[in-house]
Amino acid sequence: ASTLGLFLEDRDQHLSPRYQYVNTETNESGSGLMAQDMIKADLGVRDITSAEVRESLLLHGALLHEKDDQLVSEYLKGLVHLSINYPGVGFEKDAFANFYRVFEHLITGKLLKMTKLKNEYKQISKTLQSFGLSAGSIDEFKKLYSIRGEQAMHAQRKPLPIDREDAMKMKAFTDI
């Protein structure tokens, strides 16, 4: 499931239905796309770059070595939520929330070695700056933090949609 997160932005989510198969004799499995003969889809297939392979290996290694199963599960749920798309029903808010929970736990528990932050935005921003993130990146995080406070984690106001780009940005901060 973790490879889903690296290449989702190039995938057309509206081709369906998908199918999976398992050959019980050879134990081989696979998946594909079923479409009518008249439908021709350009899936935008391209060669994977060495940088993408490196990033994939780093993310897989981090997931494999993580001892907190709940943290890994939350991250994988975010990837799965990003890969699901039904007409009229999006899971971007769920993906955003999954990635934010992982991000917050990594910053609070693993990096700052705390159980609760006193000034959450300030402490997280300072930590991101210590990693060398630019002022523009910190501004982007501020927007995501605002979305988290107003939409993803609270529902005191009328919910606004969280788009795919916001969920992918939250994933990118989590991956850092």
PDB file of C-alpha atoms in Angstrom:
ATOM      1  CA  ALA A   1       0.000   0.000   0.000  1.00  0.00           C
ATOM      2  CA  SER A   2       2.850   2.411   0.663  1.00  0.00           C
ATOM      3  CA  THR A   3       3.755   2.654  -3.029  1.00  0.00           C
ATOM      4  CA  LEU A   4       0.333   4.180  -3.671  1.00  0.00           C
ATOM      5  CA  GLY A   5       1.425   7.423  -2.096  1.00  0.00           C
ATOM      6  CA  LEU A   6       4.331   8.063  -4.425  1.00  0.00           C
ATOM      7  CA  PHE A   7       2.556   7.965  -7.732  1.00  0.00           C
ATOM      8  CA  LEU A   8      -1.066   8.852  -7.032  1.00  0.00           C
ATOM      9  CA  GLU A   9      -0.914  12.361  -8.440  1.00  0.00           C
ATOM     10  CA  ASP A  10      -0.346  10.967 -11.950  1.00  0.00           C
ATOM     11  CA  ARG A  11      -3.119   8.363 -11.791  1.00  0.00           C
ATOM     12  CA  ASP A  12      -6.523   8.935 -13.332  1.00  0.00           C
ATOM     13  CA  GLN A  13      -8.932   8.115 -10.536  1.00  0.00           C
ATOM     14  CA  HIS A  14     -12.002   7.843 -12.743  1.00  0.00           C
ATOM     15  CA  LEU A  15     -11.169   4.724 -14.732  1.00  0.00           C
ATOM     16  CA  SER A  16     -13.082   1.810 -13.324  1.00  0.00           C
ATOM     17  CA  PRO A  17     -13.927  -0.821 -12.362  1.00  0.00           C
ATOM     18  CA  ARG A  18     -10.645  -2.174 -11.083  1.00  0.00           C
ATOM     19  CA  TYR A  19     -10.073  -5.842 -10.522  1.00  0.00           C
ATOM     20  CA  GLN A  20      -7.518  -7.952  -8.731  1.00  0.00           C
ATOM     21  CA  TYR A  21      -6.665 -11.562  -9.264  1.00  0.00           C
ATOM     22  CA  VAL A  22      -4.696 -14.288  -7.544  1.00  0.00           C
ATOM     23  CA  ASN A  23      -3.538 -17.448  -9.285  1.00  0.00           C
ATOM     24  CA  THR A  24      -3.686 -20.021  -6.492  1.00  0.00           C
ATOM     25  CA  GLU A  25      -1.498 -22.485  -8.406  1.00  0.00           C
ATOM     26  CA  THR A  26       1.427 -20.113  -8.933  1.00  0.00           C
ATOM     27  CA  ASN A  27       0.640 -17.735  -6.048  1.00  0.00           C
ATOM     28  CA  GLU A  28       0.935 -14.805  -8.460  1.00  0.00           C
ATOM     29  CA  SER A  29      -1.325 -11.818  -8.074  1.00  0.00           C
ATOM     30  CA  GLY A  30      -2.006  -8.690 -10.033  1.00  0.00           C
ATOM     31  CA  SER A  31      -4.518  -6.043 -10.835  1.00  0.00           C
ATOM     32  CA  GLY A  32      -5.791  -4.267 -13.866  1.00  0.00           C
ATOM     33  CA  LEU A  33      -8.316  -1.949 -15.329  1.00  0.00           C
ATOM     34  CA  MET A  34     -11.420  -3.130 -17.097  1.00  0.00           C
ATOM     35  CA  ALA A  35     -12.925  -0.843 -19.689  1.00  0.00           C
ATOM     36  CA  GLN A  36     -15.068  -1.202 -22.765  1.00  0.00           C
ATOM     37  CA  ASP A  37     -13.166  -1.765 -25.999  1.00  0.00           C
ATOM     38  CA  MET A  38     -14.153   1.629 -27.335  1.00  0.00           C
ATOM     39  CA  ILE A  39     -12.687   3.424 -24.310  1.00  0.00           C
ATOM     40  CA  LYS A  40      -9.050   4.265 -24.773  1.00  0.00           C
ATOM     41  CA  ALA A  41      -7.262   5.625 -21.773  1.00  0.00           C
ATOM     42  CA  ASP A  42      -3.907   7.357 -21.739  1.00  0.00           C
ATOM     43  CA  LEU A  43      -2.612   6.448 -18.316  1.00  0.00           C
ATOM     44  CA  GLY A  44       0.393   8.723 -18.655  1.00  0.00           C
ATOM     45  CA  VAL A  45       2.836   5.904 -17.982  1.00  0.00           C
ATOM     46  CA  ARG A  46       6.423   7.070 -17.693  1.00  0.00           C
ATOM     47  CA  ASP A  47       9.703   5.670 -16.481  1.00  0.00           C
ATOM     48  CA  ILE A  48      10.344   5.931 -12.777  1.00  0.00           C
ATOM     49  CA  THR A  49      13.291   8.152 -11.869  1.00  0.00           C
ATOM     50  CA  SER A  50      16.171   7.167  -9.596  1.00  0.00           C
ATOM     51  CA  ALA A  51      15.108   9.917  -7.173  1.00  0.00           C
ATOM     52  CA  GLU A  52      11.611   8.349  -6.938  1.00  0.00           C
ATOM     53  CA  VAL A  53      13.140   4.918  -6.327  1.00  0.00           C
ATOM     54  CA  ARG A  54      15.322   6.378  -3.567  1.00  0.00           C
ATOM     55  CA  GLU A  55      12.353   8.153  -1.970  1.00  0.00           C
ATOM     56  CA  SER A  56      10.288   4.982  -2.174  1.00  0.00           C
ATOM     57  CA  LEU A  57      13.007   2.941  -0.473  1.00  0.00           C
ATOM     58  CA  LEU A  58      13.406   5.533   2.283  1.00  0.00           C
ATOM     59  CA  LEU A  59       9.650   5.582   2.953  1.00  0.00           C
ATOM     60  CA  HIS A  60       9.389   1.790   2.881  1.00  0.00           C
ATOM     61  CA  GLY A  61      12.368   1.507   5.222  1.00  0.00           C
ATOM     62  CA  ALA A  62      10.860   4.004   7.646  1.00  0.00           C
ATOM     63  CA  LEU A  63       7.535   2.146   7.629  1.00  0.00           C
ATOM     64  CA  LEU A  64       9.219  -1.240   8.112  1.00  0.00           C
ATOM     65  CA  HIS A  65      11.321  -0.039  11.052  1.00  0.00           C
ATOM     66  CA  GLU A  66       8.525   1.843  12.793  1.00  0.00           C
ATOM     67  CA  LYS A  67       7.606  -0.026  15.961  1.00  0.00           C
ATOM     68  CA  ASP A  68       4.278   1.745  16.468  1.00  0.00           C
ATOM     69  CA  ASP A  69       1.789  -0.304  14.439  1.00  0.00           C
ATOM     70  CA  GLN A  70      -0.929   2.317  14.957  1.00  0.00           C
ATOM     71  CA  LEU A  71       1.276   4.987  13.362  1.00  0.00           C
ATOM     72  CA  VAL A  72       2.014   2.786  10.346  1.00  0.00           C
ATOM     73  CA  SER A  73      -1.659   1.865  10.066  1.00  0.00           C
ATOM     74  CA  GLU A  74      -2.695   5.541  10.134  1.00  0.00           C
ATOM     75  CA  TYR A  75      -0.195   6.397   7.374  1.00  0.00           C
ATOM     76  CA  LEU A  76      -1.345   3.490   5.203  1.00  0.00           C
ATOM     77  CA  LYS A  77      -4.985   4.463   5.745  1.00  0.00           C
ATOM     78  CA  GLY A  78      -4.104   7.915   4.413  1.00  0.00           C
ATOM     79  CA  LEU A  79      -2.664   6.349   1.267  1.00  0.00           C
ATOM     80  CA  VAL A  80      -5.700   4.145   0.810  1.00  0.00           C
ATOM     81  CA  HIS A  81      -8.040   7.108   1.314  1.00  0.00           C
ATOM     82  CA  LEU A  82      -6.167   8.993  -1.404  1.00  0.00           C
ATOM     83  CA  SER A  83      -6.585   6.083  -3.793  1.00  0.00           C
ATOM     84  CA  ILE A  84     -10.372   5.791  -3.344  1.00  0.00           C
ATOM     85  CA  ASN A  85     -12.617   7.885  -5.504  1.00  0.00           C
ATOM     86  CA  TYR A  86     -16.317   7.427  -6.074  1.00  0.00           C
ATOM     87  CA  PRO A  87     -18.457   9.976  -7.912  1.00  0.00           C
ATOM     88  CA  GLY A  88     -19.662  12.546  -5.405  1.00  0.00           C
ATOM     89  CA  VAL A  89     -17.789  10.988  -2.489  1.00  0.00           C
ATOM     90  CA  GLY A  90     -14.216  12.000  -1.835  1.00  0.00           C
ATOM     91  CA  PHE A  91     -11.945  10.791   0.920  1.00  0.00           C
ATOM     92  CA  GLU A  92      -9.490  13.692   0.831  1.00  0.00           C
ATOM     93  CA  LYS A  93     -10.579  14.951   4.272  1.00  0.00           C
ATOM     94  CA  ASP A  94      -9.982  11.508   5.729  1.00  0.00           C
ATOM     95  CA  ALA A  95      -6.565  11.267   4.068  1.00  0.00           C
ATOM     96  CA  PHE A  96      -5.659  14.753   5.303  1.00  0.00           C
ATOM     97  CA  ALA A  97      -6.639  13.809   8.869  1.00  0.00           C
ATOM     98  CA  ASN A  98      -4.709  10.510   8.683  1.00  0.00           C
ATOM     99  CA  PHE A  99      -1.532  12.263   7.552  1.00  0.00           C
ATOM    100  CA  TYR A 100      -1.934  15.097  10.059  1.00  0.00           C
ATOM    101  CA  ARG A 101      -2.266  12.662  12.969  1.00  0.00           C
ATOM    102  CA  VAL A 102       0.920  10.864  11.895  1.00  0.00           C
ATOM    103  CA  PHE A 103       2.726  14.180  11.343  1.00  0.00           C
ATOM    104  CA  GLU A 104       1.679  15.544  14.733  1.00  0.00           C
ATOM    105  CA  HIS A 105       2.734  12.355  16.519  1.00  0.00           C
ATOM    106  CA  LEU A 106       6.121  12.296  14.791  1.00  0.00           C
ATOM    107  CA  ILE A 107       6.831  15.936  15.672  1.00  0.00           C
ATOM    108  CA  THR A 108       5.481  15.783  19.237  1.00  0.00           C
ATOM    109  CA  GLY A 109       6.498  12.326  20.393  1.00  0.00           C
ATOM    110  CA  LYS A 110       9.481  11.349  18.309  1.00  0.00           C
ATOM    111  CA  LEU A 111      11.259  14.648  17.614  1.00  0.00           C
ATOM    112  CA  LEU A 112      10.334  16.893  20.552  1.00  0.00           C
ATOM    113  CA  LYS A 113       9.932  13.958  22.993  1.00  0.00           C
ATOM    114  CA  MET A 114       6.814  15.527  24.483  1.00  0.00           C
ATOM    115  CA  THR A 115       3.299  14.272  25.092  1.00  0.00           C
ATOM    116  CA  LYS A 116       1.549  17.612  24.602  1.00  0.00           C
ATOM    117  CA  LEU A 117       2.530  20.865  22.941  1.00  0.00           C
ATOM    118  CA  LYS A 118       1.817  24.185  24.688  1.00  0.00           C
ATOM    119  CA  ASN A 119       1.782  26.315  21.544  1.00  0.00           C
ATOM    120  CA  GLU A 120       1.293  23.734  18.835  1.00  0.00           C
ATOM    121  CA  TYR A 121       1.731  25.873  15.712  1.00  0.00           C
ATOM    122  CA  LYS A 122       4.766  27.737  17.058  1.00  0.00           C
ATOM    123  CA  GLN A 123       6.549  24.582  18.232  1.00  0.00           C
ATOM    124  CA  ILE A 124       5.844  22.660  15.021  1.00  0.00           C
ATOM    125  CA  SER A 125       6.924  25.618  12.859  1.00  0.00           C
ATOM    126  CA  LYS A 126      10.166  25.944  14.803  1.00  0.00           C
ATOM    127  CA  THR A 127      10.833  22.220  14.351  1.00  0.00           C
ATOM    128  CA  LEU A 128      10.192  22.475  10.606  1.00  0.00           C
ATOM    129  CA  GLN A 129      12.586  25.447  10.407  1.00  0.00           C
ATOM    130  CA  SER A 130      15.242  23.386  12.193  1.00  0.00           C
ATOM    131  CA  PHE A 131      14.963  20.889   9.319  1.00  0.00           C
ATOM    132  CA  GLY A 132      15.829  23.694   6.914  1.00  0.00           C
ATOM    133  CA  LEU A 133      12.393  24.267   5.422  1.00  0.00           C
ATOM    134  CA  SER A 134      12.004  27.612   3.698  1.00  0.00           C
ATOM    135  CA  ALA A 135       9.759  30.444   4.852  1.00  0.00           C
ATOM    136  CA  GLY A 136       7.457  29.567   1.926  1.00  0.00           C
ATOM    137  CA  SER A 137       7.141  26.009   3.204  1.00  0.00           C
ATOM    138  CA  ILE A 138       6.366  27.270   6.701  1.00  0.00           C
ATOM    139  CA  ASP A 139       3.666  29.539   5.212  1.00  0.00           C
ATOM    140  CA  GLU A 140       2.227  26.513   3.393  1.00  0.00           C
ATOM    141  CA  PHE A 141       2.175  24.584   6.668  1.00  0.00           C
ATOM    142  CA  LYS A 142       0.336  27.503   8.278  1.00  0.00           C
ATOM    143  CA  LYS A 143      -2.428  27.105   5.651  1.00  0.00           C
ATOM    144  CA  LEU A 144      -2.614  23.364   6.316  1.00  0.00           C
ATOM    145  CA  TYR A 145      -2.662  23.974  10.067  1.00  0.00           C
ATOM    146  CA  SER A 146      -5.594  26.335   9.546  1.00  0.00           C
ATOM    147  CA  ILE A 147      -7.416  23.670   7.512  1.00  0.00           C
ATOM    148  CA  ARG A 148      -6.729  21.164  10.283  1.00  0.00           C
ATOM    149  CA  GLY A 149      -8.165  23.470  12.918  1.00  0.00           C
ATOM    150  CA  GLU A 150     -11.204  24.638  10.988  1.00  0.00           C
ATOM    151  CA  GLN A 151     -12.146  21.662   8.829  1.00  0.00           C
ATOM    152  CA  ALA A 152     -10.309  18.367   9.257  1.00  0.00           C
ATOM    153  CA  MET A 153     -10.361  17.873  12.999  1.00  0.00           C
ATOM    154  CA  HIS A 154     -13.252  20.084  14.095  1.00  0.00           C
ATOM    155  CA  ALA A 155     -16.764  20.551  12.778  1.00  0.00           C
ATOM    156  CA  GLN A 156     -18.024  23.615  14.612  1.00  0.00           C
ATOM    157  CA  ARG A 157     -18.561  25.440  11.332  1.00  0.00           C
ATOM    158  CA  LYS A 158     -20.115  24.209   8.125  1.00  0.00           C
ATOM    159  CA  PRO A 159     -17.551  21.791   6.652  1.00  0.00           C
ATOM    160  CA  LEU A 160     -15.794  22.920   3.495  1.00  0.00           C
ATOM    161  CA  PRO A 161     -14.305  20.404   1.126  1.00  0.00           C
ATOM    162  CA  ILE A 162     -10.636  19.557   1.513  1.00  0.00           C
ATOM    163  CA  ASP A 163      -9.144  18.982  -1.914  1.00  0.00           C
ATOM    164  CA  ARG A 164      -6.644  16.399  -3.061  1.00  0.00           C
ATOM    165  CA  GLU A 165      -3.850  18.960  -3.235  1.00  0.00           C
ATOM    166  CA  ASP A 166      -4.228  19.778   0.478  1.00  0.00           C
ATOM    167  CA  ALA A 167      -4.137  16.081   1.385  1.00  0.00           C
ATOM    168  CA  MET A 168      -1.034  15.555  -0.779  1.00  0.00           C
ATOM    169  CA  LYS A 169       0.660  18.576   0.821  1.00  0.00           C
ATOM    170  CA  MET A 170      -0.042  17.146   4.278  1.00  0.00           C
ATOM    171  CA  LYS A 171       1.434  13.845   3.115  1.00  0.00           C
ATOM    172  CA  ALA A 172       4.536  15.676   1.880  1.00  0.00           C
ATOM    173  CA  PHE A 173       5.047  17.307   5.306  1.00  0.00           C
ATOM    174  CA  THR A 174       4.593  13.922   6.950  1.00  0.00           C
ATOM    175  CA  ASP A 175       7.142  12.349   4.607  1.00  0.00           C
ATOM    176  CA  ILE A 176       9.733  14.990   5.470  1.00  0.00           C
TER     177      ILE A 176
END
